[in-house]
Amino acid sequence: EVELTQSPATLSVSPGETATLSCRASQSVTSNLAWYQQKPGQAPRLLIYSASTRATGIPARFSGSGSGTEFTLTISSLRSEDFAIYFCQQYNNWPPITFGQGTRLEIK
Amino acid sequence: QVLLQESGPGVVKPSETLSLICTVSGVSITDKYWGWIRQGPGKGLEWIGNVFYGGITKYNPSLKSRVTISVDSPKNQFSLTLTSVTAADTAVYYCARVLGTTLYPWFGPWGQGTLVSVSS
């Protein structure tokens, strides 16, 4: 089973600044990694797939990068609606499909 | 617009069977793969399994002995059955459309989720 470790657990950033979230895989997942945003009481929303491709309707301030075992989600020019929990998911070596434990992005 | 809605009992007794239905609108269920994911209280996301309208399924090995996912094409629904539940199965259960391919799947959109509590 591929374990995904997200860091930091909580990230405090001011609106207008840039947030950088990390996801590390226990073994290579090539580029088969997705990112999701989850707000309180809501379902996760797909942001990024194939490590760096934005899903339909996702603003350009969200960008993904990385391959193999190291991945980054970067959110630039943070807006109030961006403060949420972010999960990564790998779909390279499965079953099982696995998710990271999440990074909470909070307002500084 | 593809929409998914979970339905089912909010409380299930220990050792009994949890059954949920996901109703899909905006697309034919024969169009793609579909999946179930759950999220325990204060926990992360756990993938349960995927189903293709042809009946092909993939399950999480940790749940495989207790899980069945199936498709009801005429009703444009798919379902989840989890047997012999315990308190550890208490979670918000989400259904989702599987994107990508059968080999490389990710999820979107998701239903709003339904909380299932295992309690006597």
PDB file of C-alpha atoms in Angstrom:
ATOM      1  CA  GLU A   1       0.000   0.000   0.000  1.00  0.00           C
ATOM      2  CA  VAL A   2       1.292   3.435  -0.945  1.00  0.00           C
ATOM      3  CA  GLU A   3       1.350   5.797   2.012  1.00  0.00           C
ATOM      4  CA  LEU A   4       0.980   9.510   1.375  1.00  0.00           C
ATOM      5  CA  THR A   5       2.368  11.928   3.936  1.00  0.00           C
ATOM      6  CA  GLN A   6       1.229  15.521   3.755  1.00  0.00           C
ATOM      7  CA  SER A   7       3.057  18.388   5.364  1.00  0.00           C
ATOM      8  CA  PRO A   8       2.609  20.524   7.228  1.00  0.00           C
ATOM      9  CA  ALA A   9      -0.490  19.331   9.080  1.00  0.00           C
ATOM     10  CA  THR A  10      -1.564  22.962   9.470  1.00  0.00           C
ATOM     11  CA  LEU A  11      -0.362  25.933   7.459  1.00  0.00           C
ATOM     12  CA  SER A  12      -1.091  29.518   8.449  1.00  0.00           C
ATOM     13  CA  VAL A  13      -0.882  32.035   5.623  1.00  0.00           C
ATOM     14  CA  SER A  14      -2.189  35.560   5.144  1.00  0.00           C
ATOM     15  CA  PRO A  15      -4.660  36.404   2.368  1.00  0.00           C
ATOM     16  CA  GLY A  16      -2.895  37.535  -0.756  1.00  0.00           C
ATOM     17  CA  GLU A  17       0.174  35.444  -0.047  1.00  0.00           C
ATOM     18  CA  THR A  18       1.234  32.074  -1.463  1.00  0.00           C
ATOM     19  CA  ALA A  19       0.692  28.700   0.205  1.00  0.00           C
ATOM     20  CA  THR A  20       2.860  25.684  -0.580  1.00  0.00           C
ATOM     21  CA  LEU A  21       1.577  22.257   0.451  1.00  0.00           C
ATOM     22  CA  SER A  22       3.572  19.052   0.221  1.00  0.00           C
ATOM     23  CA  CYS A  23       2.623  15.432  -0.414  1.00  0.00           C
ATOM     24  CA  ARG A  24       5.220  12.678  -0.217  1.00  0.00           C
ATOM     25  CA  ALA A  25       4.620   9.108  -1.391  1.00  0.00           C
ATOM     26  CA  SER A  26       6.219   6.042   0.195  1.00  0.00           C
ATOM     27  CA  GLN A  27       7.067   4.780  -3.297  1.00  0.00           C
ATOM     28  CA  SER A  28       6.954   6.249  -6.767  1.00  0.00           C
ATOM     29  CA  VAL A  29       3.489   7.027  -8.106  1.00  0.00           C
ATOM     30  CA  THR A  30       4.921   8.594 -11.283  1.00  0.00           C
ATOM     31  CA  SER A  31       2.495  11.451 -12.060  1.00  0.00           C
ATOM     32  CA  ASN A  32      -0.646   9.647 -10.925  1.00  0.00           C
ATOM     33  CA  LEU A  33      -1.587  12.013  -8.148  1.00  0.00           C
ATOM     34  CA  ALA A  34      -4.616  14.223  -7.550  1.00  0.00           C
ATOM     35  CA  TRP A  35      -5.374  17.056  -5.142  1.00  0.00           C
ATOM     36  CA  TYR A  36      -8.726  17.875  -3.528  1.00  0.00           C
ATOM     37  CA  GLN A  37     -10.077  20.769  -1.495  1.00  0.00           C
ATOM     38  CA  GLN A  38     -12.562  20.169   1.311  1.00  0.00           C
ATOM     39  CA  LYS A  39     -14.425  22.892   3.157  1.00  0.00           C
ATOM     40  CA  PRO A  40     -16.260  22.240   6.456  1.00  0.00           C
ATOM     41  CA  GLY A  41     -19.420  20.239   5.942  1.00  0.00           C
ATOM     42  CA  GLN A  42     -18.768  19.820   2.225  1.00  0.00           C
ATOM     43  CA  ALA A  43     -17.574  17.056  -0.034  1.00  0.00           C
ATOM     44  CA  PRO A  44     -14.065  17.165  -1.451  1.00  0.00           C
ATOM     45  CA  ARG A  45     -13.662  18.990  -4.758  1.00  0.00           C
ATOM     46  CA  LEU A  46     -11.165  17.906  -7.382  1.00  0.00           C
ATOM     47  CA  LEU A  47      -8.499  20.534  -8.021  1.00  0.00           C
ATOM     48  CA  ILE A  48      -5.623  18.819  -9.810  1.00  0.00           C
ATOM     49  CA  TYR A  49      -5.058  15.457 -11.506  1.00  0.00           C
ATOM     50  CA  SER A  50      -2.055  13.904 -13.193  1.00  0.00           C
ATOM     51  CA  ALA A  51       0.008  15.903 -10.686  1.00  0.00           C
ATOM     52  CA  SER A  52      -0.260  19.184 -12.568  1.00  0.00           C
ATOM     53  CA  THR A  53      -3.459  19.369 -14.652  1.00  0.00           C
ATOM     54  CA  ARG A  54      -6.125  21.665 -13.302  1.00  0.00           C
ATOM     55  CA  ALA A  55      -9.639  20.272 -13.259  1.00  0.00           C
ATOM     56  CA  THR A  56     -12.413  22.066 -15.097  1.00  0.00           C
ATOM     57  CA  GLY A  57     -13.282  25.405 -13.533  1.00  0.00           C
ATOM     58  CA  ILE A  58     -10.317  25.539 -11.159  1.00  0.00           C
ATOM     59  CA  PRO A  59      -8.630  28.961 -11.078  1.00  0.00           C
ATOM     60  CA  ALA A  60      -5.111  29.363 -12.367  1.00  0.00           C
ATOM     61  CA  ARG A  61      -3.879  30.377  -8.916  1.00  0.00           C
ATOM     62  CA  PHE A  62      -3.949  26.663  -8.085  1.00  0.00           C
ATOM     63  CA  SER A  63      -0.990  24.768  -9.501  1.00  0.00           C
ATOM     64  CA  GLY A  64       0.443  21.311  -8.957  1.00  0.00           C
ATOM     65  CA  SER A  65       3.914  20.003  -9.573  1.00  0.00           C
ATOM     66  CA  GLY A  66       6.132  17.029  -8.922  1.00  0.00           C
ATOM     67  CA  SER A  67       6.528  13.411  -9.937  1.00  0.00           C
ATOM     68  CA  GLY A  68       7.741  10.178  -8.416  1.00  0.00           C
ATOM     69  CA  THR A  69       7.487  10.627  -4.658  1.00  0.00           C
ATOM     70  CA  GLU A  70       7.465  14.397  -4.116  1.00  0.00           C
ATOM     71  CA  PHE A  71       4.521  16.616  -5.000  1.00  0.00           C
ATOM     72  CA  THR A  72       3.525  20.198  -4.309  1.00  0.00           C
ATOM     73  CA  LEU A  73       0.275  22.110  -4.458  1.00  0.00           C
ATOM     74  CA  THR A  74       0.815  25.851  -4.712  1.00  0.00           C
ATOM     75  CA  ILE A  75      -1.949  28.350  -4.160  1.00  0.00           C
ATOM     76  CA  SER A  76      -1.011  31.901  -5.044  1.00  0.00           C
ATOM     77  CA  SER A  77      -2.769  35.147  -4.151  1.00  0.00           C
ATOM     78  CA  LEU A  78      -4.766  33.404  -1.418  1.00  0.00           C
ATOM     79  CA  ARG A  79      -8.407  34.354  -1.154  1.00  0.00           C
ATOM     80  CA  SER A  80     -10.721  33.826   1.791  1.00  0.00           C
ATOM     81  CA  GLU A  81     -12.500  30.966   0.042  1.00  0.00           C
ATOM     82  CA  ASP A  82      -9.209  29.041  -0.305  1.00  0.00           C
ATOM     83  CA  PHE A  83      -8.880  28.374   3.411  1.00  0.00           C
ATOM     84  CA  ALA A  84      -9.834  24.729   3.715  1.00  0.00           C
ATOM     85  CA  ILE A  85      -8.353  21.256   4.061  1.00  0.00           C
ATOM     86  CA  TYR A  86      -6.381  19.844   1.129  1.00  0.00           C
ATOM     87  CA  PHE A  87      -5.896  16.136   0.423  1.00  0.00           C
ATOM     88  CA  CYS A  88      -3.668  14.349  -2.063  1.00  0.00           C
ATOM     89  CA  GLN A  89      -4.613  10.988  -3.589  1.00  0.00           C
ATOM     90  CA  GLN A  90      -2.531   8.459  -5.512  1.00  0.00           C
ATOM     91  CA  TYR A  91      -3.931   6.169  -8.169  1.00  0.00           C
ATOM     92  CA  ASN A  92      -0.770   4.598  -9.537  1.00  0.00           C
ATOM     93  CA  ASN A  93      -0.419   1.498  -7.373  1.00  0.00           C
ATOM     94  CA  TRP A  94      -3.812   0.249  -6.370  1.00  0.00           C
ATOM     95  CA  PRO A  95      -5.897  -1.251  -4.919  1.00  0.00           C
ATOM     96  CA  PRO A  96      -6.032   0.389  -2.568  1.00  0.00           C
ATOM     97  CA  ILE A  97      -6.339   3.950  -3.789  1.00  0.00           C
ATOM     98  CA  THR A  98      -4.911   6.000  -0.928  1.00  0.00           C
ATOM     99  CA  PHE A  99      -5.218   9.543   0.357  1.00  0.00           C
ATOM    100  CA  GLY A 100      -2.961  11.707   2.460  1.00  0.00           C
ATOM    101  CA  GLN A 101      -4.121  12.723   5.907  1.00  0.00           C
ATOM    102  CA  GLY A 102      -4.686  16.315   4.789  1.00  0.00           C
ATOM    103  CA  THR A 103      -3.233  19.790   5.324  1.00  0.00           C
ATOM    104  CA  ARG A 104      -5.390  22.401   6.981  1.00  0.00           C
ATOM    105  CA  LEU A 105      -4.824  25.831   5.441  1.00  0.00           C
ATOM    106  CA  GLU A 106      -5.840  28.531   7.879  1.00  0.00           C
ATOM    107  CA  ILE A 107      -5.867  32.286   7.877  1.00  0.00           C
ATOM    108  CA  LYS A 108      -2.877  33.872   9.593  1.00  0.00           C
TER     109      LYS A 108
ATOM    110  CA  GLN B   1     -24.066  18.993 -14.812  1.00  0.00           C
ATOM    111  CA  VAL B   2     -23.339  15.694 -13.096  1.00  0.00           C
ATOM    112  CA  LEU B   3     -24.889  15.420  -9.641  1.00  0.00           C
ATOM    113  CA  LEU B   4     -24.712  12.586  -7.129  1.00  0.00           C
ATOM    114  CA  GLN B   5     -26.861  12.090  -4.031  1.00  0.00           C
ATOM    115  CA  GLU B   6     -26.369   9.468  -1.339  1.00  0.00           C
ATOM    116  CA  SER B   7     -29.297   7.995   0.560  1.00  0.00           C
ATOM    117  CA  GLY B   8     -29.766   5.407   3.261  1.00  0.00           C
ATOM    118  CA  PRO B   9     -30.240   4.924   7.000  1.00  0.00           C
ATOM    119  CA  GLY B  10     -28.319   7.189   9.308  1.00  0.00           C
ATOM    120  CA  VAL B  11     -27.971   4.556  12.025  1.00  0.00           C
ATOM    121  CA  VAL B  12     -27.043   0.888  11.716  1.00  0.00           C
ATOM    122  CA  LYS B  13     -26.743  -1.574  14.571  1.00  0.00           C
ATOM    123  CA  PRO B  14     -23.448  -3.372  15.215  1.00  0.00           C
ATOM    124  CA  SER B  15     -23.074  -6.648  13.295  1.00  0.00           C
ATOM    125  CA  GLU B  16     -25.788  -5.633  10.834  1.00  0.00           C
ATOM    126  CA  THR B  17     -25.496  -4.540   7.203  1.00  0.00           C
ATOM    127  CA  LEU B  18     -25.020  -0.998   5.980  1.00  0.00           C
ATOM    128  CA  SER B  19     -26.731  -0.266   2.652  1.00  0.00           C
ATOM    129  CA  LEU B  20     -26.463   3.001   0.754  1.00  0.00           C
ATOM    130  CA  ILE B  21     -27.632   4.138  -2.664  1.00  0.00           C
ATOM    131  CA  CYS B  22     -26.150   6.816  -4.870  1.00  0.00           C
ATOM    132  CA  THR B  23     -28.508   8.413  -7.356  1.00  0.00           C
ATOM    133  CA  VAL B  24     -26.813   9.965 -10.367  1.00  0.00           C
ATOM    134  CA  SER B  25     -28.278  12.723 -12.521  1.00  0.00           C
ATOM    135  CA  GLY B  26     -26.953  14.588 -15.524  1.00  0.00           C
ATOM    136  CA  VAL B  27     -25.233  11.575 -17.088  1.00  0.00           C
ATOM    137  CA  SER B  28     -25.988   7.942 -17.759  1.00  0.00           C
ATOM    138  CA  ILE B  29     -24.522   5.608 -15.193  1.00  0.00           C
ATOM    139  CA  THR B  30     -23.309   3.477 -18.082  1.00  0.00           C
ATOM    140  CA  ASP B  31     -20.988   6.354 -18.940  1.00  0.00           C
ATOM    141  CA  LYS B  32     -18.184   5.758 -16.480  1.00  0.00           C
ATOM    142  CA  TYR B  33     -16.735   4.211 -13.359  1.00  0.00           C
ATOM    143  CA  TRP B  34     -18.252   5.058  -9.972  1.00  0.00           C
ATOM    144  CA  GLY B  35     -16.846   4.891  -6.480  1.00  0.00           C
ATOM    145  CA  TRP B  36     -17.448   5.045  -2.745  1.00  0.00           C
ATOM    146  CA  ILE B  37     -15.170   6.790  -0.261  1.00  0.00           C
ATOM    147  CA  ARG B  38     -15.680   7.332   3.458  1.00  0.00           C
ATOM    148  CA  GLN B  39     -14.387   9.694   6.089  1.00  0.00           C
ATOM    149  CA  GLY B  40     -14.424   8.754   9.746  1.00  0.00           C
ATOM    150  CA  PRO B  41     -15.017  11.409  12.422  1.00  0.00           C
ATOM    151  CA  GLY B  42     -12.032  13.756  12.388  1.00  0.00           C
ATOM    152  CA  LYS B  43     -10.198  11.398  10.069  1.00  0.00           C
ATOM    153  CA  GLY B  44      -8.933  11.366   6.534  1.00  0.00           C
ATOM    154  CA  LEU B  45     -10.435   9.786   3.452  1.00  0.00           C
ATOM    155  CA  GLU B  46     -10.612   6.024   2.941  1.00  0.00           C
ATOM    156  CA  TRP B  47     -11.361   4.546  -0.466  1.00  0.00           C
ATOM    157  CA  ILE B  48     -13.920   1.731  -0.320  1.00  0.00           C
ATOM    158  CA  GLY B  49     -14.226   0.611  -3.922  1.00  0.00           C
ATOM    159  CA  ASN B  50     -15.099   1.315  -7.554  1.00  0.00           C
ATOM    160  CA  VAL B  51     -17.607  -0.214  -9.961  1.00  0.00           C
ATOM    161  CA  PHE B  52     -17.972  -0.102 -13.732  1.00  0.00           C
ATOM    162  CA  TYR B  53     -21.430  -0.362 -15.213  1.00  0.00           C
ATOM    163  CA  GLY B  54     -20.484  -3.730 -16.703  1.00  0.00           C
ATOM    164  CA  GLY B  55     -20.150  -5.049 -13.172  1.00  0.00           C
ATOM    165  CA  ILE B  56     -16.364  -4.950 -12.864  1.00  0.00           C
ATOM    166  CA  THR B  57     -15.413  -4.003  -9.327  1.00  0.00           C
ATOM    167  CA  LYS B  58     -12.291  -3.104  -7.385  1.00  0.00           C
ATOM    168  CA  TYR B  59     -12.327  -3.036  -3.600  1.00  0.00           C
ATOM    169  CA  ASN B  60     -10.058  -1.890  -0.811  1.00  0.00           C
ATOM    170  CA  PRO B  61      -8.378  -5.085   0.411  1.00  0.00           C
ATOM    171  CA  SER B  62      -9.017  -4.032   4.016  1.00  0.00           C
ATOM    172  CA  LEU B  63     -12.787  -4.106   3.379  1.00  0.00           C
ATOM    173  CA  LYS B  64     -13.044  -6.575   0.516  1.00  0.00           C
ATOM    174  CA  SER B  65     -14.534  -9.432   2.529  1.00  0.00           C
ATOM    175  CA  ARG B  66     -17.443  -7.229   3.658  1.00  0.00           C
ATOM    176  CA  VAL B  67     -18.105  -4.940   0.678  1.00  0.00           C
ATOM    177  CA  THR B  68     -20.285  -5.191  -2.404  1.00  0.00           C
ATOM    178  CA  ILE B  69     -20.760  -2.364  -4.905  1.00  0.00           C
ATOM    179  CA  SER B  70     -23.223  -2.771  -7.751  1.00  0.00           C
ATOM    180  CA  VAL B  71     -24.975  -0.763 -10.459  1.00  0.00           C
ATOM    181  CA  ASP B  72     -28.695  -0.470 -11.199  1.00  0.00           C
ATOM    182  CA  SER B  73     -28.698   0.929 -14.710  1.00  0.00           C
ATOM    183  CA  PRO B  74     -32.483   1.408 -15.163  1.00  0.00           C
ATOM    184  CA  LYS B  75     -32.590   3.538 -12.023  1.00  0.00           C
ATOM    185  CA  ASN B  76     -29.287   5.302 -12.798  1.00  0.00           C
ATOM    186  CA  GLN B  77     -28.065   4.348  -9.341  1.00  0.00           C
ATOM    187  CA  PHE B  78     -25.254   2.423  -7.776  1.00  0.00           C
ATOM    188  CA  SER B  79     -25.119   0.966  -4.299  1.00  0.00           C
ATOM    189  CA  LEU B  80     -22.851   0.050  -1.423  1.00  0.00           C
ATOM    190  CA  THR B  81     -23.365  -2.850   0.957  1.00  0.00           C
ATOM    191  CA  LEU B  82     -21.096  -3.324   3.959  1.00  0.00           C
ATOM    192  CA  THR B  83     -21.733  -6.305   6.188  1.00  0.00           C
ATOM    193  CA  SER B  84     -20.940  -7.001   9.842  1.00  0.00           C
ATOM    194  CA  VAL B  85     -20.456  -3.354  10.738  1.00  0.00           C
ATOM    195  CA  THR B  86     -18.745  -2.130  13.894  1.00  0.00           C
ATOM    196  CA  ALA B  87     -18.236   1.286  15.438  1.00  0.00           C
ATOM    197  CA  ALA B  88     -15.147   1.643  13.262  1.00  0.00           C
ATOM    198  CA  ASP B  89     -17.460   1.878  10.247  1.00  0.00           C
ATOM    199  CA  THR B  90     -19.045   5.072  11.556  1.00  0.00           C
ATOM    200  CA  ALA B  91     -18.259   7.684   8.921  1.00  0.00           C
ATOM    201  CA  VAL B  92     -19.538  10.068   6.309  1.00  0.00           C
ATOM    202  CA  TYR B  93     -19.952   8.015   3.164  1.00  0.00           C
ATOM    203  CA  TYR B  94     -19.442   9.717  -0.195  1.00  0.00           C
ATOM    204  CA  CYS B  95     -20.239   8.471  -3.648  1.00  0.00           C
ATOM    205  CA  ALA B  96     -18.292   9.901  -6.547  1.00  0.00           C
ATOM    206  CA  ARG B  97     -17.839   9.693 -10.268  1.00  0.00           C
ATOM    207  CA  VAL B  98     -14.549   8.173 -11.277  1.00  0.00           C
ATOM    208  CA  LEU B  99     -12.590  10.147 -13.814  1.00  0.00           C
ATOM    209  CA  GLY B 100      -9.492   9.127 -15.712  1.00  0.00           C
ATOM    210  CA  THR B 101      -9.408   5.506 -16.821  1.00  0.00           C
ATOM    211  CA  THR B 102     -10.093   2.120 -15.314  1.00  0.00           C
ATOM    212  CA  LEU B 103      -6.364   1.853 -14.580  1.00  0.00           C
ATOM    213  CA  TYR B 104      -5.738   5.398 -13.354  1.00  0.00           C
ATOM    214  CA  PRO B 105      -8.823   6.740 -11.575  1.00  0.00           C
ATOM    215  CA  TRP B 106      -9.442   9.926  -9.660  1.00  0.00           C
ATOM    216  CA  PHE B 107     -12.762  11.336  -8.440  1.00  0.00           C
ATOM    217  CA  GLY B 108     -15.109  14.168  -9.363  1.00  0.00           C
ATOM    218  CA  PRO B 109     -17.722  15.260  -8.644  1.00  0.00           C
ATOM    219  CA  TRP B 110     -18.632  13.854  -5.240  1.00  0.00           C
ATOM    220  CA  GLY B 111     -22.012  13.603  -3.583  1.00  0.00           C
ATOM    221  CA  GLN B 112     -22.649  15.708  -0.504  1.00  0.00           C
ATOM    222  CA  GLY B 113     -22.074  12.702   1.750  1.00  0.00           C
ATOM    223  CA  THR B 114     -24.241  10.915   4.254  1.00  0.00           C
ATOM    224  CA  LEU B 115     -23.357  10.227   7.870  1.00  0.00           C
ATOM    225  CA  VAL B 116     -23.800   6.643   8.995  1.00  0.00           C
ATOM    226  CA  SER B 117     -23.424   5.898  12.669  1.00  0.00           C
ATOM    227  CA  VAL B 118     -23.036   2.363  13.965  1.00  0.00           C
ATOM    228  CA  SER B 119     -24.787   2.211  17.285  1.00  0.00           C
ATOM    229  CA  SER B 120     -27.104  -0.037  19.205  1.00  0.00           C
TER     230      SER B 120
END
